[in-house]
Short mmCIF file of C-alpha atoms in Angstrom, two decimals:
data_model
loop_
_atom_site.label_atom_id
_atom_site.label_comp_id
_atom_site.label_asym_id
_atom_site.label_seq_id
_atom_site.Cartn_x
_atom_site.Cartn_y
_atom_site.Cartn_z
CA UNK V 1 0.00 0.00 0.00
CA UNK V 2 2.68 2.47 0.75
CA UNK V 3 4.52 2.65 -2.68
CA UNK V 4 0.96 3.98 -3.96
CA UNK V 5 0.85 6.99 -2.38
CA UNK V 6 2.93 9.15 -4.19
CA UNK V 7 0.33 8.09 -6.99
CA UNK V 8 -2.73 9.36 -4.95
CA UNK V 9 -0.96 12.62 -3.69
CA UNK V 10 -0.42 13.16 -7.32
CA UNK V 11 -4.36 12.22 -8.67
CA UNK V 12 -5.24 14.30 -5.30
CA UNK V 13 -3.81 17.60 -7.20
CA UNK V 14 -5.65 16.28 -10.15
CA UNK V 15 -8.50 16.65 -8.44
CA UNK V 16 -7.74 19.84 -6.78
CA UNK V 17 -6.47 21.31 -10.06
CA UNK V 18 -9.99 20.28 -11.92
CA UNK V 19 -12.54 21.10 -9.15
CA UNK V 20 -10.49 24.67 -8.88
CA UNK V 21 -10.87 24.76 -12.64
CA UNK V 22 -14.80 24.44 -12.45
CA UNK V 23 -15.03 26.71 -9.55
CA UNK V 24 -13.64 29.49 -11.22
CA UNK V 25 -15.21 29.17 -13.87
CA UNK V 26 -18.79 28.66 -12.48
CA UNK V 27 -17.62 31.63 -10.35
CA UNK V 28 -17.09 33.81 -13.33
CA UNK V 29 -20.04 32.33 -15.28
CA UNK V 30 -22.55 32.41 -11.86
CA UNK V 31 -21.37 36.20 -11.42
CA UNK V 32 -22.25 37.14 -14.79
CA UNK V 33 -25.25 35.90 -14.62
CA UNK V 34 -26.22 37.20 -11.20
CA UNK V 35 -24.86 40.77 -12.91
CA UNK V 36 -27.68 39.65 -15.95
CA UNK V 37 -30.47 39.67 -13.45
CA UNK V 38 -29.70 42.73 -12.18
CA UNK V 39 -30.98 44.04 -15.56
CA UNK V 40 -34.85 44.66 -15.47
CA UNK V 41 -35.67 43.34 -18.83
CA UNK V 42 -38.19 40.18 -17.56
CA UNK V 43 -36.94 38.04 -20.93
CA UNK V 44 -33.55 38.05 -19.73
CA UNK V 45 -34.44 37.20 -16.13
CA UNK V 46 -36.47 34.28 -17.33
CA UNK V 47 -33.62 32.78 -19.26
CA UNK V 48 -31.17 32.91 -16.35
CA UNK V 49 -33.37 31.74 -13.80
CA UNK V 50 -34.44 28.81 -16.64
CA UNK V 51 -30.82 28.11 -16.11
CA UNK V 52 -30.58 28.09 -12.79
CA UNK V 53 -33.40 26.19 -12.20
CA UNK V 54 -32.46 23.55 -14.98
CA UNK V 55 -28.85 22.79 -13.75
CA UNK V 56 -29.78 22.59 -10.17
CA UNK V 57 -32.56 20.08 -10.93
CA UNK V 58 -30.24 18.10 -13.26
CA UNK V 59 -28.22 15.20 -11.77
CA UNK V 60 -24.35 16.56 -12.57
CA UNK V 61 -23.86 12.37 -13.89
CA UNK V 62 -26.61 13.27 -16.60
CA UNK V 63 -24.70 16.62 -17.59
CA UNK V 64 -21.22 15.03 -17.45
CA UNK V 65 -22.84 12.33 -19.59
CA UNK V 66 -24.36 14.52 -21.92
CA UNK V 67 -21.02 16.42 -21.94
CA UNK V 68 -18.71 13.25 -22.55
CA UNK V 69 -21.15 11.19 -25.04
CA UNK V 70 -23.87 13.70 -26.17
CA UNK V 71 -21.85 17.28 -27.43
CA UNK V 72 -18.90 15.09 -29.56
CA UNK V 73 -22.42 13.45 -31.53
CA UNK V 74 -23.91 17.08 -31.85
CA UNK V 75 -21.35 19.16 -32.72
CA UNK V 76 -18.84 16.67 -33.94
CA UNK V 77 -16.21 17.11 -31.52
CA UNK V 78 -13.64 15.18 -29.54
CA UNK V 79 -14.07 15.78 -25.93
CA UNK V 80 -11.76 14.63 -23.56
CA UNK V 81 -12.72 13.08 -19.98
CA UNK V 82 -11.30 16.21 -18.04
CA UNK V 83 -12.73 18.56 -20.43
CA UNK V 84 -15.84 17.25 -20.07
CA UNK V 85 -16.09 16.67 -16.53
CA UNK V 86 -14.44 20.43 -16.09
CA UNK V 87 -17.52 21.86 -18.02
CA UNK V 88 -20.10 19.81 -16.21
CA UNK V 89 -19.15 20.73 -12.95
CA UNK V 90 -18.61 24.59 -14.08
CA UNK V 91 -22.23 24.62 -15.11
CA UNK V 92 -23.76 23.36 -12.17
CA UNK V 93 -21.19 25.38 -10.01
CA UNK V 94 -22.31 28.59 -12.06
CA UNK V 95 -25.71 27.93 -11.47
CA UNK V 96 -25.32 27.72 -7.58
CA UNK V 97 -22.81 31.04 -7.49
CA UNK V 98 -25.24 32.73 -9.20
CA UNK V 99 -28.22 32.36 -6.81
CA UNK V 100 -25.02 33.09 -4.01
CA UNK V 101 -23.67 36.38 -6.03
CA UNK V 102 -27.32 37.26 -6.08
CA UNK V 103 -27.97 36.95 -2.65
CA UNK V 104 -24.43 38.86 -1.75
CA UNK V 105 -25.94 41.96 -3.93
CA UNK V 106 -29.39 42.02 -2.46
CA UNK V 107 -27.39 41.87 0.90
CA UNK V 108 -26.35 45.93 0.20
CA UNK V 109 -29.07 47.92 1.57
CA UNK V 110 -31.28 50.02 -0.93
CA UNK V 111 -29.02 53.12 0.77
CA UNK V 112 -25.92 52.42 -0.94
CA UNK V 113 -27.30 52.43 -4.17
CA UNK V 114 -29.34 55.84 -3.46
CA UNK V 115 -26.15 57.41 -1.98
CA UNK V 116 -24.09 55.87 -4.65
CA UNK V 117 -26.50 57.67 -7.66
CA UNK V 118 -27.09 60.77 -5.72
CA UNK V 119 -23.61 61.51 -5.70
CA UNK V 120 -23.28 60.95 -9.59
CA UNK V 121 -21.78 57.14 -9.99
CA UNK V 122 -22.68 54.97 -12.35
CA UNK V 123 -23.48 51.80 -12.70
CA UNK V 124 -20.70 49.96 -13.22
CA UNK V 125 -18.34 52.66 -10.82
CA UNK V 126 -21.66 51.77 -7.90
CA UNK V 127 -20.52 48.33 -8.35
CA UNK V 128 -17.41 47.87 -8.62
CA UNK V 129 -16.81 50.63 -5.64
CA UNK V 130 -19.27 50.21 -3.42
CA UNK V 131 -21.47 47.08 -3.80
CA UNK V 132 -18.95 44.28 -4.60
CA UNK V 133 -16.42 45.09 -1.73
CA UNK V 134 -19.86 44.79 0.55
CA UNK V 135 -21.20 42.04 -1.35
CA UNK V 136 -17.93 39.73 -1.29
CA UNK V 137 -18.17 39.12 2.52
CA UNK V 138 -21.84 37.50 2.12
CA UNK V 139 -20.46 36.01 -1.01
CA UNK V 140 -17.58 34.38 0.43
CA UNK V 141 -18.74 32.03 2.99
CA UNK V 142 -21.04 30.10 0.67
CA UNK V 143 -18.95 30.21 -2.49
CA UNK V 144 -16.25 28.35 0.23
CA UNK V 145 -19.29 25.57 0.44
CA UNK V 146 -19.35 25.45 -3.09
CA UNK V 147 -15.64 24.65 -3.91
CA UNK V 148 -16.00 21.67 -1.59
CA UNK V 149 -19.40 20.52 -2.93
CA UNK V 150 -17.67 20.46 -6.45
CA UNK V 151 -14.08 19.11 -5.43
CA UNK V 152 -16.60 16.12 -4.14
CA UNK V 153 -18.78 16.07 -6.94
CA UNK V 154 -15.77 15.64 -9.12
CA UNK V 155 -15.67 11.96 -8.01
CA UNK V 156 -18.11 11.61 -10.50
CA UNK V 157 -15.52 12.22 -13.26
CA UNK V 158 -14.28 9.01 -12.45
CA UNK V 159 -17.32 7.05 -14.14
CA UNK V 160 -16.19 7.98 -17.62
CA UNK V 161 -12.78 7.47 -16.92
CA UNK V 162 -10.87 9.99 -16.11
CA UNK V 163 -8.15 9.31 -13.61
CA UNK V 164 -8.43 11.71 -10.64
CA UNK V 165 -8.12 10.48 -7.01
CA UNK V 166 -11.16 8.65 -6.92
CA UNK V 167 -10.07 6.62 -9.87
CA UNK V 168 -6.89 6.56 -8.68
CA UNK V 169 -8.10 5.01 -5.29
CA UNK V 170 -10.09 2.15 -6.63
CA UNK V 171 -7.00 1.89 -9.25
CA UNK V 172 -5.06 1.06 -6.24
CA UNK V 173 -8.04 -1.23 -4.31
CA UNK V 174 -7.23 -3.53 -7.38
CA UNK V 175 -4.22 -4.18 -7.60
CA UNK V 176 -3.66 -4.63 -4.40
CA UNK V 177 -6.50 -7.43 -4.13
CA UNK V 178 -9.34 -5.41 -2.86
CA UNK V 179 -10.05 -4.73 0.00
CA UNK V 180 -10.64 -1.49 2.80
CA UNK V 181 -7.63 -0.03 3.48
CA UNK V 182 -7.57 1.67 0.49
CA UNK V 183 -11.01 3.46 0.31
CA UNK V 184 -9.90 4.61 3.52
CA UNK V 185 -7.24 6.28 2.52
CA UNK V 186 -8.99 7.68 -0.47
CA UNK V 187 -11.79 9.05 2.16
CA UNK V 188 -8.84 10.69 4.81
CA UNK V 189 -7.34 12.48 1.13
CA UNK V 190 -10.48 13.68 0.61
CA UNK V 191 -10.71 14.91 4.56
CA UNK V 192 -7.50 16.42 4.20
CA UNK V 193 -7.99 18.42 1.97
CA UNK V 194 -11.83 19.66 2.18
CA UNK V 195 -10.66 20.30 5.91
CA UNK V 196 -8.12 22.92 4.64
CA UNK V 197 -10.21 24.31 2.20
CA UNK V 198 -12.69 24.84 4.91
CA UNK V 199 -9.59 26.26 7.58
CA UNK V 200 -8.18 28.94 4.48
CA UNK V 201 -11.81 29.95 3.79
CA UNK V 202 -12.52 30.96 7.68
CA UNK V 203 -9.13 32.66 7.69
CA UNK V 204 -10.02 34.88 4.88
CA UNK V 205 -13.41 35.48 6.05
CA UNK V 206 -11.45 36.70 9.77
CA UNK V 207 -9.17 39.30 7.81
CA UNK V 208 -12.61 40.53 5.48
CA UNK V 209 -13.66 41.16 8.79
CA UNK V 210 -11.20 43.16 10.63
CA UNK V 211 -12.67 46.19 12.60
CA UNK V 212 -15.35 46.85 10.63
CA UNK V 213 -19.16 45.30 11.60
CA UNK V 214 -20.35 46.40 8.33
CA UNK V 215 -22.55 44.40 8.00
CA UNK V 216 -24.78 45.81 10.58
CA UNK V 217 -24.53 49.83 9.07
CA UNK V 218 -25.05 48.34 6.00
CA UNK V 219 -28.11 46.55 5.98
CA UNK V 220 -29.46 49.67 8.37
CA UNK V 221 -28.52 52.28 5.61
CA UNK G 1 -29.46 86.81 -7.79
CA UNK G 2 -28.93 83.98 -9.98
CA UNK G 3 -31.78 81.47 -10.01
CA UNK G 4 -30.02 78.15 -9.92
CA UNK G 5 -33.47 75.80 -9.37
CA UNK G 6 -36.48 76.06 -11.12
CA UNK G 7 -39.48 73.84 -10.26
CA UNK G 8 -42.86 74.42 -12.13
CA UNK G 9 -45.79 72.39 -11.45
CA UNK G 10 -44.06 69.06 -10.84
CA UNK G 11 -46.02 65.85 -10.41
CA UNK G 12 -45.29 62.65 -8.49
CA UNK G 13 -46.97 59.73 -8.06
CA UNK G 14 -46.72 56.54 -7.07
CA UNK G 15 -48.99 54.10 -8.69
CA UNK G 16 -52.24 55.70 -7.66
CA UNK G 17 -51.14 57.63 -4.51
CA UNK G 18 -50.30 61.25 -5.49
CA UNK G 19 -47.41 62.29 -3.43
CA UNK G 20 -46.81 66.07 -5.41
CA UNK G 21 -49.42 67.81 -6.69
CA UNK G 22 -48.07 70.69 -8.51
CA UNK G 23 -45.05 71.95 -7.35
CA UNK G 24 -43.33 75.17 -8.62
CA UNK G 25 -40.80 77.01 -6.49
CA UNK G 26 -37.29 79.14 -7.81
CA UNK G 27 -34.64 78.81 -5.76
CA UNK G 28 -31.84 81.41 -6.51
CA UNK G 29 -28.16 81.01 -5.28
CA UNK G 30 -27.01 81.92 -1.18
CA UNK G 31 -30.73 81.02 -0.41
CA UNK G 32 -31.77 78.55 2.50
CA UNK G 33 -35.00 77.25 1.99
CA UNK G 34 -36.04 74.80 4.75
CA UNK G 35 -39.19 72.60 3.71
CA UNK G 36 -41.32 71.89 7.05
CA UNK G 37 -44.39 70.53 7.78
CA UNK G 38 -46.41 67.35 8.61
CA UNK G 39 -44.92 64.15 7.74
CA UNK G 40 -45.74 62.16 4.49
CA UNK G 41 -46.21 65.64 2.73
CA UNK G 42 -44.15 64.99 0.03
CA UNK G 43 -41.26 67.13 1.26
CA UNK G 44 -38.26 64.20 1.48
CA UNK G 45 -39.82 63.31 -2.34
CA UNK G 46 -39.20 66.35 -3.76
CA UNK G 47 -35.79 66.78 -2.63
CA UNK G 48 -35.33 62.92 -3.94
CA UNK G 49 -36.76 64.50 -7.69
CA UNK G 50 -34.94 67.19 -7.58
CA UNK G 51 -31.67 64.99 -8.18
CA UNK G 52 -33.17 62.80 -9.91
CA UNK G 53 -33.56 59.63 -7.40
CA UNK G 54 -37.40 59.44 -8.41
CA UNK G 55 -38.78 60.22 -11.35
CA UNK G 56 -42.09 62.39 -11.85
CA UNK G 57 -45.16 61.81 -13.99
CA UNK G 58 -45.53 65.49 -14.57
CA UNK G 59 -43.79 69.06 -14.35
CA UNK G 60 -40.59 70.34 -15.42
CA UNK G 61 -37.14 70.56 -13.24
CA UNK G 62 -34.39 72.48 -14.17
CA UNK G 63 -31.37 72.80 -12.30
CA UNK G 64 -28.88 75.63 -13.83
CA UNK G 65 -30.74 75.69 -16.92
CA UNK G 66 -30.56 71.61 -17.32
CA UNK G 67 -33.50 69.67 -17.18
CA UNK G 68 -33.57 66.77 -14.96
CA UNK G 69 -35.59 63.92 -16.40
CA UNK G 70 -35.23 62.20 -19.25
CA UNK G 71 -31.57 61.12 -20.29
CA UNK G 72 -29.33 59.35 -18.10
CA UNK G 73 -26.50 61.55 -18.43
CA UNK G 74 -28.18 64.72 -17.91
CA UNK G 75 -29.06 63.44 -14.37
CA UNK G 76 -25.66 62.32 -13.66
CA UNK G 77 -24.40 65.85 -14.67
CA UNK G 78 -26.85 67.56 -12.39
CA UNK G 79 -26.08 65.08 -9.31
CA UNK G 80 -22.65 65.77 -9.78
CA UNK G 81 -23.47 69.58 -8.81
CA UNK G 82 -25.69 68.49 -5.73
CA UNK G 83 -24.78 66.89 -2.58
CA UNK G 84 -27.06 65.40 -0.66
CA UNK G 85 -27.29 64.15 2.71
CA UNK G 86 -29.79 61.35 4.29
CA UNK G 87 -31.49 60.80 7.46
CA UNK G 88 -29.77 57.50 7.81
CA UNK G 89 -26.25 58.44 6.74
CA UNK G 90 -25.55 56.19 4.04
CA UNK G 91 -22.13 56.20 4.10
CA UNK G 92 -19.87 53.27 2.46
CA UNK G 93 -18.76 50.87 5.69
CA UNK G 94 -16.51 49.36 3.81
CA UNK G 95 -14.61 52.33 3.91
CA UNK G 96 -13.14 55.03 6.70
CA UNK G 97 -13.57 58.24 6.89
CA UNK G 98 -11.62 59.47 4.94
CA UNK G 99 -12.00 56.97 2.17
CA UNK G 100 -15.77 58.26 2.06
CA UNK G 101 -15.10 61.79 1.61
CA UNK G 102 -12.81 60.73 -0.76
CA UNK G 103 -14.42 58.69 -3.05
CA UNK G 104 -17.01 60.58 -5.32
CA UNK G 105 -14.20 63.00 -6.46
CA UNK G 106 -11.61 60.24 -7.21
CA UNK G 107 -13.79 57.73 -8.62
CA UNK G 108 -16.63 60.31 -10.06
CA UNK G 109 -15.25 63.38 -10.96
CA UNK G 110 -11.49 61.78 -11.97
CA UNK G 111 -9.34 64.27 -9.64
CA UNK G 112 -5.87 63.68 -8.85
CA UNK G 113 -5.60 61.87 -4.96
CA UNK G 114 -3.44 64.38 -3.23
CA UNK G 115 -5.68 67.18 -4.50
CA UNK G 116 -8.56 65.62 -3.22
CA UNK G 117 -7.25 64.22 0.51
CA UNK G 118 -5.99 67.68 1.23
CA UNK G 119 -9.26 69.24 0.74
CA UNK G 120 -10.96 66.38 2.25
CA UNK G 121 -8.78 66.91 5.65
CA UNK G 122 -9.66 70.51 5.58
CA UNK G 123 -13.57 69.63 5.70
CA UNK G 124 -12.86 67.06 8.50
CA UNK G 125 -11.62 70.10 10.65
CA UNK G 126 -14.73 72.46 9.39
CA UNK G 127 -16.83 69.44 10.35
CA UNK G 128 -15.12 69.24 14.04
CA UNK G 129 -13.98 65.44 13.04
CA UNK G 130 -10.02 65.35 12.09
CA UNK G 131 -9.53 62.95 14.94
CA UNK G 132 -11.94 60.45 13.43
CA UNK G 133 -10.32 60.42 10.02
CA UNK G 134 -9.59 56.68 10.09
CA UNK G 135 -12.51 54.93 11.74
CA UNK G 136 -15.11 53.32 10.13
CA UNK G 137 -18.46 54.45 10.13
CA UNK G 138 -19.94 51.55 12.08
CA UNK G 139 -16.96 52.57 14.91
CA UNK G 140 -19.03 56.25 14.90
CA UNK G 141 -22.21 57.56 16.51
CA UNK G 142 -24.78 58.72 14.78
CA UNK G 143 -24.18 62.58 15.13
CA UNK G 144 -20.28 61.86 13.85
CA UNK G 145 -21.23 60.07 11.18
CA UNK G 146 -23.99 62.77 9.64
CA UNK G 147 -21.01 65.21 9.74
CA UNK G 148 -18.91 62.89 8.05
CA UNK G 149 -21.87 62.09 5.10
CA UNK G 150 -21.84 66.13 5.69
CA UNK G 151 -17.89 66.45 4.49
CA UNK G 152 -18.46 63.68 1.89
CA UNK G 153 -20.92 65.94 0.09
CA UNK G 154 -18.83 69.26 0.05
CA UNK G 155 -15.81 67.51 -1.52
CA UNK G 156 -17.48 67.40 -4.71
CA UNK G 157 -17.53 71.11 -4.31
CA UNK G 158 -21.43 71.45 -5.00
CA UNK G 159 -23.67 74.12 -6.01
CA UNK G 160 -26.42 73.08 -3.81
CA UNK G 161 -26.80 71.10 -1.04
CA UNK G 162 -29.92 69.37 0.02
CA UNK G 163 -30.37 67.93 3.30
CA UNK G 164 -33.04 64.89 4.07
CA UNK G 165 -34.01 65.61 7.75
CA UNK G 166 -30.57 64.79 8.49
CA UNK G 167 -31.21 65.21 12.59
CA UNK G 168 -34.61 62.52 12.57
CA UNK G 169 -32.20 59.84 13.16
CA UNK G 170 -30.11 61.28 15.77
CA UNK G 171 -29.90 61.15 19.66
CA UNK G 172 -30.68 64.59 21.10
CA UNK G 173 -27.22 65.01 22.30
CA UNK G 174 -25.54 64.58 18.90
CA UNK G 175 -28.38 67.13 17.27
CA UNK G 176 -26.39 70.39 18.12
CA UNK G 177 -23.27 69.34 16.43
CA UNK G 178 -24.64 68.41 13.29
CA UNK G 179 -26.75 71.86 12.95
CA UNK G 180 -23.73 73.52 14.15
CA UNK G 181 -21.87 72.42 11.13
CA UNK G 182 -24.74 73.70 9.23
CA UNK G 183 -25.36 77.02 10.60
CA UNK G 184 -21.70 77.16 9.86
CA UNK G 185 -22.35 76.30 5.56
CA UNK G 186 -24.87 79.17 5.67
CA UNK G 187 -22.45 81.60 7.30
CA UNK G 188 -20.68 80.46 4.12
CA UNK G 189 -23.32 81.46 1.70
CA UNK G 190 -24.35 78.04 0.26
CA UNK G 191 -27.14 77.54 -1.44
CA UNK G 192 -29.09 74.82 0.89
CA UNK G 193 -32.24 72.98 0.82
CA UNK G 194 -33.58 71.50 4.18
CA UNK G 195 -36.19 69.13 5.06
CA UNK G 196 -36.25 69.22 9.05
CA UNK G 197 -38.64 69.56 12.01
CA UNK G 198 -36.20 71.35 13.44
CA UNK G 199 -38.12 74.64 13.33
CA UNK G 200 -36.08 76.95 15.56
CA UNK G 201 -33.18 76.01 13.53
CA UNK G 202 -35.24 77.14 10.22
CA UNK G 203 -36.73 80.41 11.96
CA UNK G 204 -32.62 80.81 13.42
CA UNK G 205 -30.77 80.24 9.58
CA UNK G 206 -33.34 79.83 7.08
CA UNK G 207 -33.87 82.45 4.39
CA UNK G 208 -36.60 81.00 3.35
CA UNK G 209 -39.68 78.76 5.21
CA UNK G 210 -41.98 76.74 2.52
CA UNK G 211 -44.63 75.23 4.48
CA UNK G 212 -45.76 71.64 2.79
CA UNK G 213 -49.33 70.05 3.66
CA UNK G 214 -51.20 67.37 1.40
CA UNK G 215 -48.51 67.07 -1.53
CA UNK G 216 -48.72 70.92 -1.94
CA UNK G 217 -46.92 74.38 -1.05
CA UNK G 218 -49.51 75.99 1.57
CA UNK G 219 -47.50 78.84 2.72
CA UNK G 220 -43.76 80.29 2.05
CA UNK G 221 -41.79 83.25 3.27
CA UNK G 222 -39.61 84.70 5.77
CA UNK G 223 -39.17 82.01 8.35
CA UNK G 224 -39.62 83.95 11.47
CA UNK G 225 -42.54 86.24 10.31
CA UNK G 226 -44.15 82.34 9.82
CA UNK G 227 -43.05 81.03 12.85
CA UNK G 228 -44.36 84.51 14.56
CA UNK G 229 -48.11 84.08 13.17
CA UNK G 230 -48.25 82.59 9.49
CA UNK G 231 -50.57 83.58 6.95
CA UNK G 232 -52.91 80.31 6.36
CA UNK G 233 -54.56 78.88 9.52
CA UNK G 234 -52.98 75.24 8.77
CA UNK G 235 -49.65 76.45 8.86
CA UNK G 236 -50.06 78.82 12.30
CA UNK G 237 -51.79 75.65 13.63
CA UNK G 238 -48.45 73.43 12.53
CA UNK G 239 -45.98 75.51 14.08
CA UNK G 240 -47.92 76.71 16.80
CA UNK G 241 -47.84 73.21 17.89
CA UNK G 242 -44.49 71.83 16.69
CA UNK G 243 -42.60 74.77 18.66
CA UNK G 244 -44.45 74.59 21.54
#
């Protein structure tokens, strides 16, 4: 068992490198479309909460499926395992950041925005100064949830064959004639490294923090 | 004088509920008008039309010869001329003191950022605050932090300033020190609009008293000939009681 675990260190920054992948870009895509339903045009709010709706209803196997077997018979493409499984997870992470961006935004108190036009800002100058830097604290604690949901939901990658730690793991259970040791090793990886996920996350929420209870004035003004 | 405000027979409703009936009023430069009467009159909405924070179903605004309604970039031109300051602060606490003052002219009107912190520490000694230049607002009581939304406005270097009963959400205690700093900005011949039920303060600095009742202008003129016996009985009645 021991000369395999250079192997799972090494599938475990697979992992970590794929689920980050997804993450930032379902961060990206979620606040973009958060930023979309901002916009008071009700046809464009329909299609993003369609979205929404659809990829948080949708089982990710089905998408990852539909990634890996279904868009290389549409469009005619090769798709490799990781790219697929990176876009499956990015579009059910995006759909879950964007109800969390959303959330963060609506978090600002109607003041903000009244103090922010009345002194001549616009739009994108209201954001970027004034409601993201309050918005990102709300934001950050449940965008930490998300990155671990995904780095476990990544397992999942493993079904059409893509070798992250998972893979890797029952890789190992095999040739070394089954067995439990190994799936509990693959679970303590896991541990490890949701655990400091979890531990960086609370450290950066702390230094957000420092000195200022804004979110109290805030949601008062 | 010049006539920087012009306000003739402006509308405002929401949905069904008319909240201005008619409104015309001039407002010429150095003049302090303070807006009293009884509460849900309309008087915090007009100052909100004035810079363009609601919009109005009928009327015309013009603020030094631009009309506010309409296109976006008209508005922004006119709020960038008028500072206005809120019952409930509304100031950024994400960011000090300082950082609020400084913001709008950085960020808004594109100054350079020494330019703009050296006139920003001057206004925290007009408003009595220099030793609070680095705390945040939520670190501040209510009466320090309406002088600081107070300094944020007057670094834009506005042509008017409108206030929003800016003493309602104040303890007693801090009251004084935020009408001080106003008493002191009409020593200084700005042009001021004020929505308060602070009536000894609009009799004491006021150039002008407009009396509001029912979405309408019932009675204006020199504050302390109103506050001594006002012409319409509604009005006499209002500050008879609200002064004691």
């Amino acid at each position: 068992m021991m000369q395999y675990w250079p192997l799972m260190l090494k599938s475990a920054g697979t992992t970590l490198w794929l689920s980050w992948l997804a993450m930032l870009l379902g961060a990206l895509g979620g606040t973009a479309l958060a930023l979309l339903r901002q916009i008071r045009f009700a046809p464009l709010r329909w299609v993003v909460i369609g979205y929404m709706e659809f990829f948080r209803s949708i089982p990710i196997l089905i998408v990852l499926f539909f990634a890996f077997y279904g868009v290389p018979l549409l469009l005619e493409v090769d798709i490799s395992p990781f790219v697929a499984a990176t876009l499956a997870l990015a579009l059910h992470a995006s759909a879950t950041m964007s109800e969390v961006v959303s959330a963060g935004i609506a978090s600002v108190g109607r003041g903000q925005w009244e103090a922010a036009a009345a002194a001549g800002f616009s739009w994108p100058q209201t954001m970027r100064h004034i409601i993201a830097p309050q918005a990102l604290r709300v934001i950050l604690p449940p965008s930490v949830g998300v990155f671990i949901t995904t780095l476990k939901e990544s397992s999942l990658a493993s079904i059409i064959g893509y070798i992250e730690l998972t893979r890797t793991g029952l890789l190992v259970r095999d040739s070394t004639g089954g067995g439990f040791l190994p799936l509990l090793a693959l679970g303590a990886v896991y541990f490890v490294i949701n655990y400091a996920i979890s531990q960086v996350g609370a450290a950066l929420e702390r230094r957000l923090h420092i000195g200022r209870r804004s979110d109290l004035v805030g949601a008062m003004a | 004088m010049t006539e920087i405000l012009a306000l003739d027979g402006l509308v405002k409703r929401f949905g069904s509920r008319t909240i201005l009936d008619g409104i015309s009023l001039n407002v010429s430069a150095g003049e302090i008008v303070c807006f009293v009467g009884p509460s849900g009159t309309g008087k915090s909405t007009l100052l909100r039309c004035i810079n363009g924070l609601e919009d109005i179903q009928g009327g015309r605004i013009s603020f030094e010869g631009q009309a506010v309604q309409g296109n976006p970039s008209a508005i922004r031109a006119v709020r960038k001329r008028v500072g206005m300051i809120f019952q409930h602060f509304n100031l950024y606490p994400h960011l000090t003191a300082l950082q609020n003052v400084m913001l709008a002219p950085v960020v808004v009107h594109k100054e350079a950022k020494a330019e703009v912190e050296a006139r920003a520490r001057a206004l925290f000694d007009k408003v009595r605050l220099a030793h609070r230049i680095n705390a945040y607002p939520a670190e501040m009581s209510g009466g320090e932090q309406q002088r600081v939304a107070i300094a944020r406005a007057l670094c834009t270097n506005p042509h008017l300033l409108m206030f929003d009963e800016p003493t309602s959400a104040l303890d007693p205690e801090t009251v004084g020190d935020v009408l001080t700093v106003m008493r002191d900005l009409a020593l200084e011949g700005r042009t001021m609009l004020v929505v308060t039920h602070e009536i000894r303060f609009a009799a004491d600095v006021g150039t002008r008293m407009v009396f509001m009742d029912q979405c309408r202008i019932v009675e204006q003129g020199d504050p302390r000939a109103m506050v001594a016996g006002a012409q319409t009985e509604r009005a006499r009645k209002f500050l008879g009681t609200i002064h004691g």
